[in-house]
């Protein structure tokens, strides 16, 4: 029985990791649509108003429908932040690691994606309160949504690129399962101490781009302001880079720029220097 389990275990681990990857990737696409393109596309196509500008703030903030929607939205944001922070808390993380082993990271990503799906599914738009701002005067009512669309597209492209640089398979738990099946151990332990230190302080290397996506919109309704403010505060509290981390990032960026700008003959020499730096 143990021999059969030993033979089946790698296949089950790979299947679980791949299902997690598909679920997280699909949730990421849904999140892009929810946060970015749906709001901008609404403005470009001239859909129904997102706000009730005829309603004074004094009336809107006493409206039970507005307060109920804001309460639901804040509860959904609290659910997401509790999940995202509780499972990253060291005692809980150690307990999950001992119970799940190499699937711990995949479980964390899956539960994060599930929390985001719940948030997007049950999010309550607030249409009975005024917008905080809305660009409606010509010609900016056409040009500014298009500018926002381009900026958002570039931000999401940058986010995807940064995630790839920061080892996307390891971030989603795929690499842990792959290394386990090959008997190579934890992939994070093979990284340099400075890289491990950076990863411990910065697991969300997309703060500036995400802040742009959250706030740069042609129309900002009240519920979107709550979403942007809450996630901005959450990102600010989770950001813990120090001088050593910034120096390491600067050195890595400098080495990558050298690699891309060097002639073909000098690439091997730069690669050897980079490998020596990774041992530090």
mmCIF file of C-alpha atoms in Angstrom:
data_model
loop_
_atom_site.group_PDB
_atom_site.id
_atom_site.type_symbol
_atom_site.label_atom_id
_atom_site.label_comp_id
_atom_site.label_asym_id
_atom_site.label_seq_id
_atom_site.Cartn_x
_atom_site.Cartn_y
_atom_site.Cartn_z
ATOM 1 C CA UNK A 1 0.000 0.000 0.000
ATOM 2 C CA UNK A 2 2.827 2.417 0.854
ATOM 3 C CA UNK A 3 4.494 1.731 -2.498
ATOM 4 C CA UNK A 4 1.252 2.459 -4.345
ATOM 5 C CA UNK A 5 0.805 5.702 -2.404
ATOM 6 C CA UNK A 6 4.395 6.686 -3.178
ATOM 7 C CA UNK A 7 3.688 6.196 -6.869
ATOM 8 C CA UNK A 8 0.342 8.044 -6.835
ATOM 9 C CA UNK A 9 1.337 10.924 -4.532
ATOM 10 C CA UNK A 10 3.321 12.950 -7.110
ATOM 11 C CA UNK A 11 0.427 12.773 -9.587
ATOM 12 C CA UNK A 12 -2.055 13.947 -6.943
ATOM 13 C CA UNK A 13 0.243 16.782 -5.885
ATOM 14 C CA UNK A 14 0.675 17.917 -9.499
ATOM 15 C CA UNK A 15 -3.077 17.741 -10.131
ATOM 16 C CA UNK A 16 -3.809 19.839 -7.026
ATOM 17 C CA UNK A 17 -1.151 22.390 -7.982
ATOM 18 C CA UNK A 18 -2.472 22.679 -11.553
ATOM 19 C CA UNK A 19 -6.082 23.100 -10.386
ATOM 20 C CA UNK A 20 -4.902 25.836 -8.026
ATOM 21 C CA UNK A 21 -3.032 27.526 -10.897
ATOM 22 C CA UNK A 22 -6.107 27.503 -13.165
ATOM 23 C CA UNK A 23 -8.364 28.833 -10.394
ATOM 24 C CA UNK A 24 -5.953 31.602 -9.360
ATOM 25 C CA UNK A 25 -5.245 32.603 -12.963
ATOM 26 C CA UNK A 26 -8.973 32.803 -13.750
ATOM 27 C CA UNK A 27 -9.605 34.815 -10.592
ATOM 28 C CA UNK A 28 -6.816 37.200 -11.574
ATOM 29 C CA UNK A 29 -8.477 37.785 -14.946
ATOM 30 C CA UNK A 30 -11.814 38.393 -13.201
ATOM 31 C CA UNK A 31 -10.141 40.835 -10.808
ATOM 32 C CA UNK A 32 -8.662 42.825 -13.711
ATOM 33 C CA UNK A 33 -12.122 43.074 -15.238
ATOM 34 C CA UNK A 34 -13.722 43.987 -11.903
ATOM 35 C CA UNK A 35 -11.185 46.629 -10.829
ATOM 36 C CA UNK A 36 -10.112 48.109 -14.116
ATOM 37 C CA UNK A 37 -11.679 47.444 -17.466
ATOM 38 C CA UNK A 38 -15.321 47.190 -16.454
ATOM 39 C CA UNK A 39 -15.320 50.651 -14.869
ATOM 40 C CA UNK A 40 -13.490 52.286 -17.784
ATOM 41 C CA UNK A 41 -15.458 50.470 -20.476
ATOM 42 C CA UNK A 42 -18.656 51.638 -18.792
ATOM 43 C CA UNK A 43 -17.544 55.238 -19.304
ATOM 44 C CA UNK A 44 -16.445 54.725 -22.903
ATOM 45 C CA UNK A 45 -19.741 53.140 -23.960
ATOM 46 C CA UNK A 46 -21.876 55.653 -22.083
ATOM 47 C CA UNK A 47 -23.727 53.193 -19.869
ATOM 48 C CA UNK A 48 -26.193 53.976 -17.101
ATOM 49 C CA UNK A 49 -24.939 56.509 -14.498
ATOM 50 C CA UNK A 50 -22.800 55.072 -11.721
ATOM 51 C CA UNK A 51 -23.812 57.787 -9.255
ATOM 52 C CA UNK A 52 -26.813 59.812 -8.173
ATOM 53 C CA UNK A 53 -25.406 63.320 -8.566
ATOM 54 C CA UNK A 54 -28.798 64.887 -7.964
ATOM 55 C CA UNK A 55 -28.795 63.500 -4.399
ATOM 56 C CA UNK A 56 -27.023 65.707 -1.817
ATOM 57 C CA UNK A 57 -24.365 64.087 0.361
ATOM 58 C CA UNK A 58 -26.348 64.900 3.491
ATOM 59 C CA UNK A 59 -29.244 62.838 2.168
ATOM 60 C CA UNK A 60 -27.142 60.052 0.645
ATOM 61 C CA UNK A 61 -25.220 59.346 3.842
ATOM 62 C CA UNK A 62 -28.506 58.880 5.728
ATOM 63 C CA UNK A 63 -29.986 56.607 3.066
ATOM 64 C CA UNK A 64 -30.424 53.077 4.453
ATOM 65 C CA UNK A 65 -29.764 51.547 1.024
ATOM 66 C CA UNK A 66 -26.430 53.370 0.742
ATOM 67 C CA UNK A 67 -25.415 52.434 4.287
ATOM 68 C CA UNK A 68 -26.379 48.793 3.744
ATOM 69 C CA UNK A 69 -24.331 48.604 0.530
ATOM 70 C CA UNK A 70 -21.313 50.204 2.219
ATOM 71 C CA UNK A 71 -21.643 47.808 5.168
ATOM 72 C CA UNK A 72 -21.658 44.780 2.840
ATOM 73 C CA UNK A 73 -18.674 46.104 0.886
ATOM 74 C CA UNK A 74 -16.647 46.784 4.035
ATOM 75 C CA UNK A 75 -17.479 43.306 5.355
ATOM 76 C CA UNK A 76 -16.260 41.750 2.094
ATOM 77 C CA UNK A 77 -13.023 43.757 2.246
ATOM 78 C CA UNK A 78 -12.533 42.743 5.889
ATOM 79 C CA UNK A 79 -13.066 39.081 4.935
ATOM 80 C CA UNK A 80 -10.392 39.327 2.266
ATOM 81 C CA UNK A 81 -7.858 41.102 4.498
ATOM 82 C CA UNK A 82 -8.438 38.684 7.410
ATOM 83 C CA UNK A 83 -7.893 35.689 5.128
ATOM 84 C CA UNK A 84 -4.855 37.233 3.467
ATOM 85 C CA UNK A 85 -3.205 38.271 6.736
ATOM 86 C CA UNK A 86 -4.253 35.426 9.034
ATOM 87 C CA UNK A 87 -2.845 32.694 6.801
ATOM 88 C CA UNK A 88 0.399 34.684 6.457
ATOM 89 C CA UNK A 89 0.731 34.999 10.272
ATOM 90 C CA UNK A 90 3.756 32.980 11.379
ATOM 91 C CA UNK A 91 1.985 30.582 13.866
ATOM 92 C CA UNK A 92 -0.827 29.831 11.412
ATOM 93 C CA UNK A 93 1.659 29.534 8.555
ATOM 94 C CA UNK A 94 3.721 26.983 10.492
ATOM 95 C CA UNK A 95 0.612 24.976 11.383
ATOM 96 C CA UNK A 96 -0.551 24.936 7.755
ATOM 97 C CA UNK A 97 2.952 24.020 6.594
ATOM 98 C CA UNK A 98 3.081 21.032 8.927
ATOM 99 C CA UNK A 99 -0.387 19.889 7.844
ATOM 100 C CA UNK A 100 -0.202 20.541 4.097
ATOM 101 C CA UNK A 101 3.507 20.385 3.320
ATOM 102 C CA UNK A 102 4.327 21.514 -0.216
ATOM 103 C CA UNK A 103 0.671 22.368 -0.880
ATOM 104 C CA UNK A 104 0.707 25.119 1.752
ATOM 105 C CA UNK A 105 1.479 27.906 -0.739
ATOM 106 C CA UNK A 106 -1.097 26.564 -3.200
ATOM 107 C CA UNK A 107 -3.712 26.509 -0.432
ATOM 108 C CA UNK A 108 -2.893 30.109 0.476
ATOM 109 C CA UNK A 109 -3.314 31.227 -3.134
ATOM 110 C CA UNK A 110 -6.535 29.240 -3.559
ATOM 111 C CA UNK A 111 -8.133 30.707 -0.439
ATOM 112 C CA UNK A 112 -7.035 34.194 -1.525
ATOM 113 C CA UNK A 113 -8.641 33.629 -4.923
ATOM 114 C CA UNK A 114 -11.793 32.315 -3.230
ATOM 115 C CA UNK A 115 -11.981 35.411 -1.009
ATOM 116 C CA UNK A 116 -11.609 37.617 -4.105
ATOM 117 C CA UNK A 117 -14.343 35.673 -5.907
ATOM 118 C CA UNK A 118 -16.682 36.210 -2.955
ATOM 119 C CA UNK A 119 -15.808 39.909 -2.900
ATOM 120 C CA UNK A 120 -16.435 40.359 -6.633
ATOM 121 C CA UNK A 121 -19.621 38.266 -6.614
ATOM 122 C CA UNK A 122 -21.302 40.048 -3.712
ATOM 123 C CA UNK A 123 -19.901 43.569 -4.152
ATOM 124 C CA UNK A 124 -22.649 46.194 -3.840
ATOM 125 C CA UNK A 125 -22.431 49.258 -6.139
ATOM 126 C CA UNK A 126 -23.574 52.523 -4.549
ATOM 127 C CA UNK A 127 -25.638 54.323 -7.189
ATOM 128 C CA UNK A 128 -27.722 56.490 -4.830
ATOM 129 C CA UNK A 129 -24.856 58.756 -3.756
ATOM 130 C CA UNK A 130 -22.922 61.427 -5.680
ATOM 131 C CA UNK A 131 -19.604 60.671 -7.396
ATOM 132 C CA UNK A 132 -16.473 61.981 -5.759
ATOM 133 C CA UNK A 133 -15.427 63.056 -9.242
ATOM 134 C CA UNK A 134 -16.641 62.518 -12.762
ATOM 135 C CA UNK A 135 -15.079 63.770 -16.019
ATOM 136 C CA UNK A 136 -17.980 64.750 -18.245
ATOM 137 C CA UNK A 137 -17.023 67.916 -20.078
ATOM 138 C CA UNK A 138 -16.050 67.641 -23.750
ATOM 139 C CA UNK A 139 -13.610 66.645 -25.098
ATOM 140 C CA UNK A 140 -12.237 65.008 -21.931
ATOM 141 C CA UNK A 141 -15.336 62.853 -21.501
ATOM 142 C CA UNK A 142 -13.969 60.857 -24.453
ATOM 143 C CA UNK A 143 -10.219 61.324 -24.130
ATOM 144 C CA UNK A 144 -9.774 60.811 -20.396
ATOM 145 C CA UNK A 145 -11.420 57.333 -20.322
ATOM 146 C CA UNK A 146 -9.182 56.330 -23.236
ATOM 147 C CA UNK A 147 -6.131 57.644 -21.370
ATOM 148 C CA UNK A 148 -7.208 55.690 -18.290
ATOM 149 C CA UNK A 149 -7.630 52.568 -20.414
ATOM 150 C CA UNK A 150 -4.085 52.873 -21.782
ATOM 151 C CA UNK A 151 -2.580 53.543 -18.344
ATOM 152 C CA UNK A 152 -4.464 50.628 -16.799
ATOM 153 C CA UNK A 153 -3.370 48.315 -19.609
ATOM 154 C CA UNK A 154 0.273 49.334 -19.105
ATOM 155 C CA UNK A 155 -0.035 48.899 -15.339
ATOM 156 C CA UNK A 156 -1.428 45.381 -15.664
ATOM 157 C CA UNK A 157 1.255 44.501 -18.219
ATOM 158 C CA UNK A 158 3.897 45.769 -15.772
ATOM 159 C CA UNK A 159 2.322 43.799 -12.925
ATOM 160 C CA UNK A 160 2.414 40.588 -14.981
ATOM 161 C CA UNK A 161 6.047 41.233 -15.918
ATOM 162 C CA UNK A 162 7.063 41.858 -12.303
ATOM 163 C CA UNK A 163 5.288 38.699 -11.139
ATOM 164 C CA UNK A 164 7.207 36.700 -13.725
ATOM 165 C CA UNK A 165 10.482 38.240 -12.552
ATOM 166 C CA UNK A 166 9.577 37.427 -8.935
ATOM 167 C CA UNK A 167 9.228 33.710 -9.808
ATOM 168 C CA UNK A 168 5.531 33.324 -10.597
ATOM 169 C CA UNK A 169 5.536 29.472 -10.324
ATOM 170 C CA UNK A 170 6.990 29.683 -6.818
ATOM 171 C CA UNK A 171 4.532 32.430 -5.861
ATOM 172 C CA UNK A 172 1.570 30.197 -6.824
ATOM 173 C CA UNK A 173 2.934 26.993 -5.289
ATOM 174 C CA UNK A 174 3.731 25.178 -8.547
ATOM 175 C CA UNK A 175 7.480 25.171 -8.044
ATOM 176 C CA UNK A 176 7.207 23.733 -4.540
ATOM 177 C CA UNK A 177 5.335 20.694 -5.876
ATOM 178 C CA UNK A 178 7.719 20.312 -8.839
ATOM 179 C CA UNK A 179 10.773 20.405 -6.570
ATOM 180 C CA UNK A 180 9.138 17.975 -4.134
ATOM 181 C CA UNK A 181 8.475 15.479 -6.917
ATOM 182 C CA UNK A 182 12.132 15.723 -7.993
ATOM 183 C CA UNK A 183 13.427 15.594 -4.424
ATOM 184 C CA UNK A 184 15.054 19.027 -4.602
ATOM 185 C CA UNK A 185 13.605 20.487 -1.397
ATOM 186 C CA UNK A 186 12.090 23.941 -0.875
ATOM 187 C CA UNK A 187 12.845 26.268 -3.831
ATOM 188 C CA UNK A 188 12.943 29.311 -1.557
ATOM 189 C CA UNK A 189 15.814 27.775 0.423
ATOM 190 C CA UNK A 190 17.912 27.703 -2.755
ATOM 191 C CA UNK A 191 17.690 31.463 -3.197
ATOM 192 C CA UNK A 192 20.322 33.794 -1.776
ATOM 193 C CA UNK A 193 19.853 35.057 1.819
ATOM 194 C CA UNK A 194 19.297 38.597 0.542
ATOM 195 C CA UNK A 195 16.587 37.384 -1.835
ATOM 196 C CA UNK A 196 14.902 35.439 0.981
ATOM 197 C CA UNK A 197 14.995 38.555 3.144
ATOM 198 C CA UNK A 198 13.429 40.609 0.362
ATOM 199 C CA UNK A 199 10.689 38.017 -0.205
ATOM 200 C CA UNK A 200 9.873 38.055 3.498
ATOM 201 C CA UNK A 201 9.336 41.838 3.366
ATOM 202 C CA UNK A 202 7.801 42.239 -0.087
ATOM 203 C CA UNK A 203 5.498 39.549 -1.429
ATOM 204 C CA UNK A 204 3.441 42.161 -3.323
ATOM 205 C CA UNK A 205 5.925 43.966 -5.591
ATOM 206 C CA UNK A 206 3.224 45.870 -7.481
ATOM 207 C CA UNK A 207 2.194 48.623 -5.063
ATOM 208 C CA UNK A 208 2.597 51.673 -7.326
ATOM 209 C CA UNK A 209 0.899 50.036 -10.313
ATOM 210 C CA UNK A 210 -2.021 48.775 -8.233
ATOM 211 C CA UNK A 211 -2.506 52.201 -6.636
ATOM 212 C CA UNK A 212 -2.715 53.757 -10.105
ATOM 213 C CA UNK A 213 -5.278 51.177 -11.172
ATOM 214 C CA UNK A 214 -7.364 51.748 -8.048
ATOM 215 C CA UNK A 215 -7.516 55.534 -8.230
ATOM 216 C CA UNK A 216 -7.112 56.568 -11.884
ATOM 217 C CA UNK A 217 -10.682 56.454 -13.171
ATOM 218 C CA UNK A 218 -12.821 58.934 -15.094
ATOM 219 C CA UNK A 219 -15.634 58.429 -12.567
ATOM 220 C CA UNK A 220 -15.173 57.603 -8.887
ATOM 221 C CA UNK A 221 -18.375 56.441 -7.178
ATOM 222 C CA UNK A 222 -18.549 56.030 -3.427
ATOM 223 C CA UNK A 223 -18.174 52.243 -3.393
ATOM 224 C CA UNK A 224 -15.072 52.455 -5.614
ATOM 225 C CA UNK A 225 -13.597 55.071 -3.264
ATOM 226 C CA UNK A 226 -14.118 52.659 -0.347
ATOM 227 C CA UNK A 227 -12.438 49.855 -2.311
ATOM 228 C CA UNK A 228 -9.480 52.036 -3.336
ATOM 229 C CA UNK A 229 -8.978 53.565 0.115
ATOM 230 C CA UNK A 230 -9.179 50.225 1.935
ATOM 231 C CA UNK A 231 -6.770 48.400 -0.387
ATOM 232 C CA UNK A 232 -4.391 51.387 -0.431
ATOM 233 C CA UNK A 233 -4.251 51.351 3.366
ATOM 234 C CA UNK A 234 -3.774 47.586 3.370
ATOM 235 C CA UNK A 235 -0.882 47.856 0.903
ATOM 236 C CA UNK A 236 0.721 50.642 2.947
ATOM 237 C CA UNK A 237 0.542 48.608 6.158
ATOM 238 C CA UNK A 238 1.925 45.482 4.444
ATOM 239 C CA UNK A 239 4.891 47.360 2.944
ATOM 240 C CA UNK A 240 8.005 46.768 5.057
ATOM 241 C CA UNK A 241 11.004 47.346 2.805
ATOM 242 C CA UNK A 242 14.136 48.752 4.434
ATOM 243 C CA UNK A 243 17.447 50.127 3.196
ATOM 244 C CA UNK A 244 19.008 46.676 2.719
ATOM 245 C CA UNK A 245 16.105 45.505 0.586
ATOM 246 C CA UNK A 246 16.240 48.649 -1.558
ATOM 247 C CA UNK A 247 19.994 48.215 -2.019
ATOM 248 C CA UNK A 248 19.495 44.618 -3.109
ATOM 249 C CA UNK A 249 16.775 45.621 -5.576
ATOM 250 C CA UNK A 250 18.990 48.391 -6.956
ATOM 251 C CA UNK A 251 21.880 45.958 -7.441
ATOM 252 C CA UNK A 252 19.654 43.421 -9.198
ATOM 253 C CA UNK A 253 18.172 46.085 -11.474
ATOM 254 C CA UNK A 254 21.656 47.361 -12.333
ATOM 255 C CA UNK A 255 22.837 43.853 -13.193
ATOM 256 C CA UNK A 256 19.803 43.225 -15.422
ATOM 257 C CA UNK A 257 20.356 46.520 -17.258
ATOM 258 C CA UNK A 258 24.005 45.590 -17.759
ATOM 259 C CA UNK A 259 22.967 42.216 -19.137
ATOM 260 C CA UNK A 260 20.578 43.725 -21.690
ATOM 261 C CA UNK A 261 22.943 46.509 -22.740
ATOM 262 C CA UNK A 262 26.131 44.430 -22.959
ATOM 263 C CA UNK A 263 27.421 43.117 -26.296
ATOM 264 C CA UNK A 264 27.013 39.425 -26.948
ATOM 265 C CA UNK A 265 30.617 38.626 -26.078
ATOM 266 C CA UNK A 266 30.378 40.285 -22.666
ATOM 267 C CA UNK A 267 27.177 38.568 -21.582
ATOM 268 C CA UNK A 268 29.004 35.515 -20.198
ATOM 269 C CA UNK A 269 31.255 37.708 -18.045
ATOM 270 C CA UNK A 270 28.259 39.606 -16.622
ATOM 271 C CA UNK A 271 26.401 36.366 -15.951
ATOM 272 C CA UNK A 272 29.376 35.069 -13.980
ATOM 273 C CA UNK A 273 29.434 38.284 -11.937
ATOM 274 C CA UNK A 274 25.690 37.998 -11.268
ATOM 275 C CA UNK A 275 26.067 34.418 -10.072
ATOM 276 C CA UNK A 276 28.775 35.568 -7.655
ATOM 277 C CA UNK A 277 26.451 38.302 -6.344
ATOM 278 C CA UNK A 278 23.697 35.767 -5.678
ATOM 279 C CA UNK A 279 25.979 33.950 -3.267
ATOM 280 C CA UNK A 280 26.148 37.043 -1.020
#
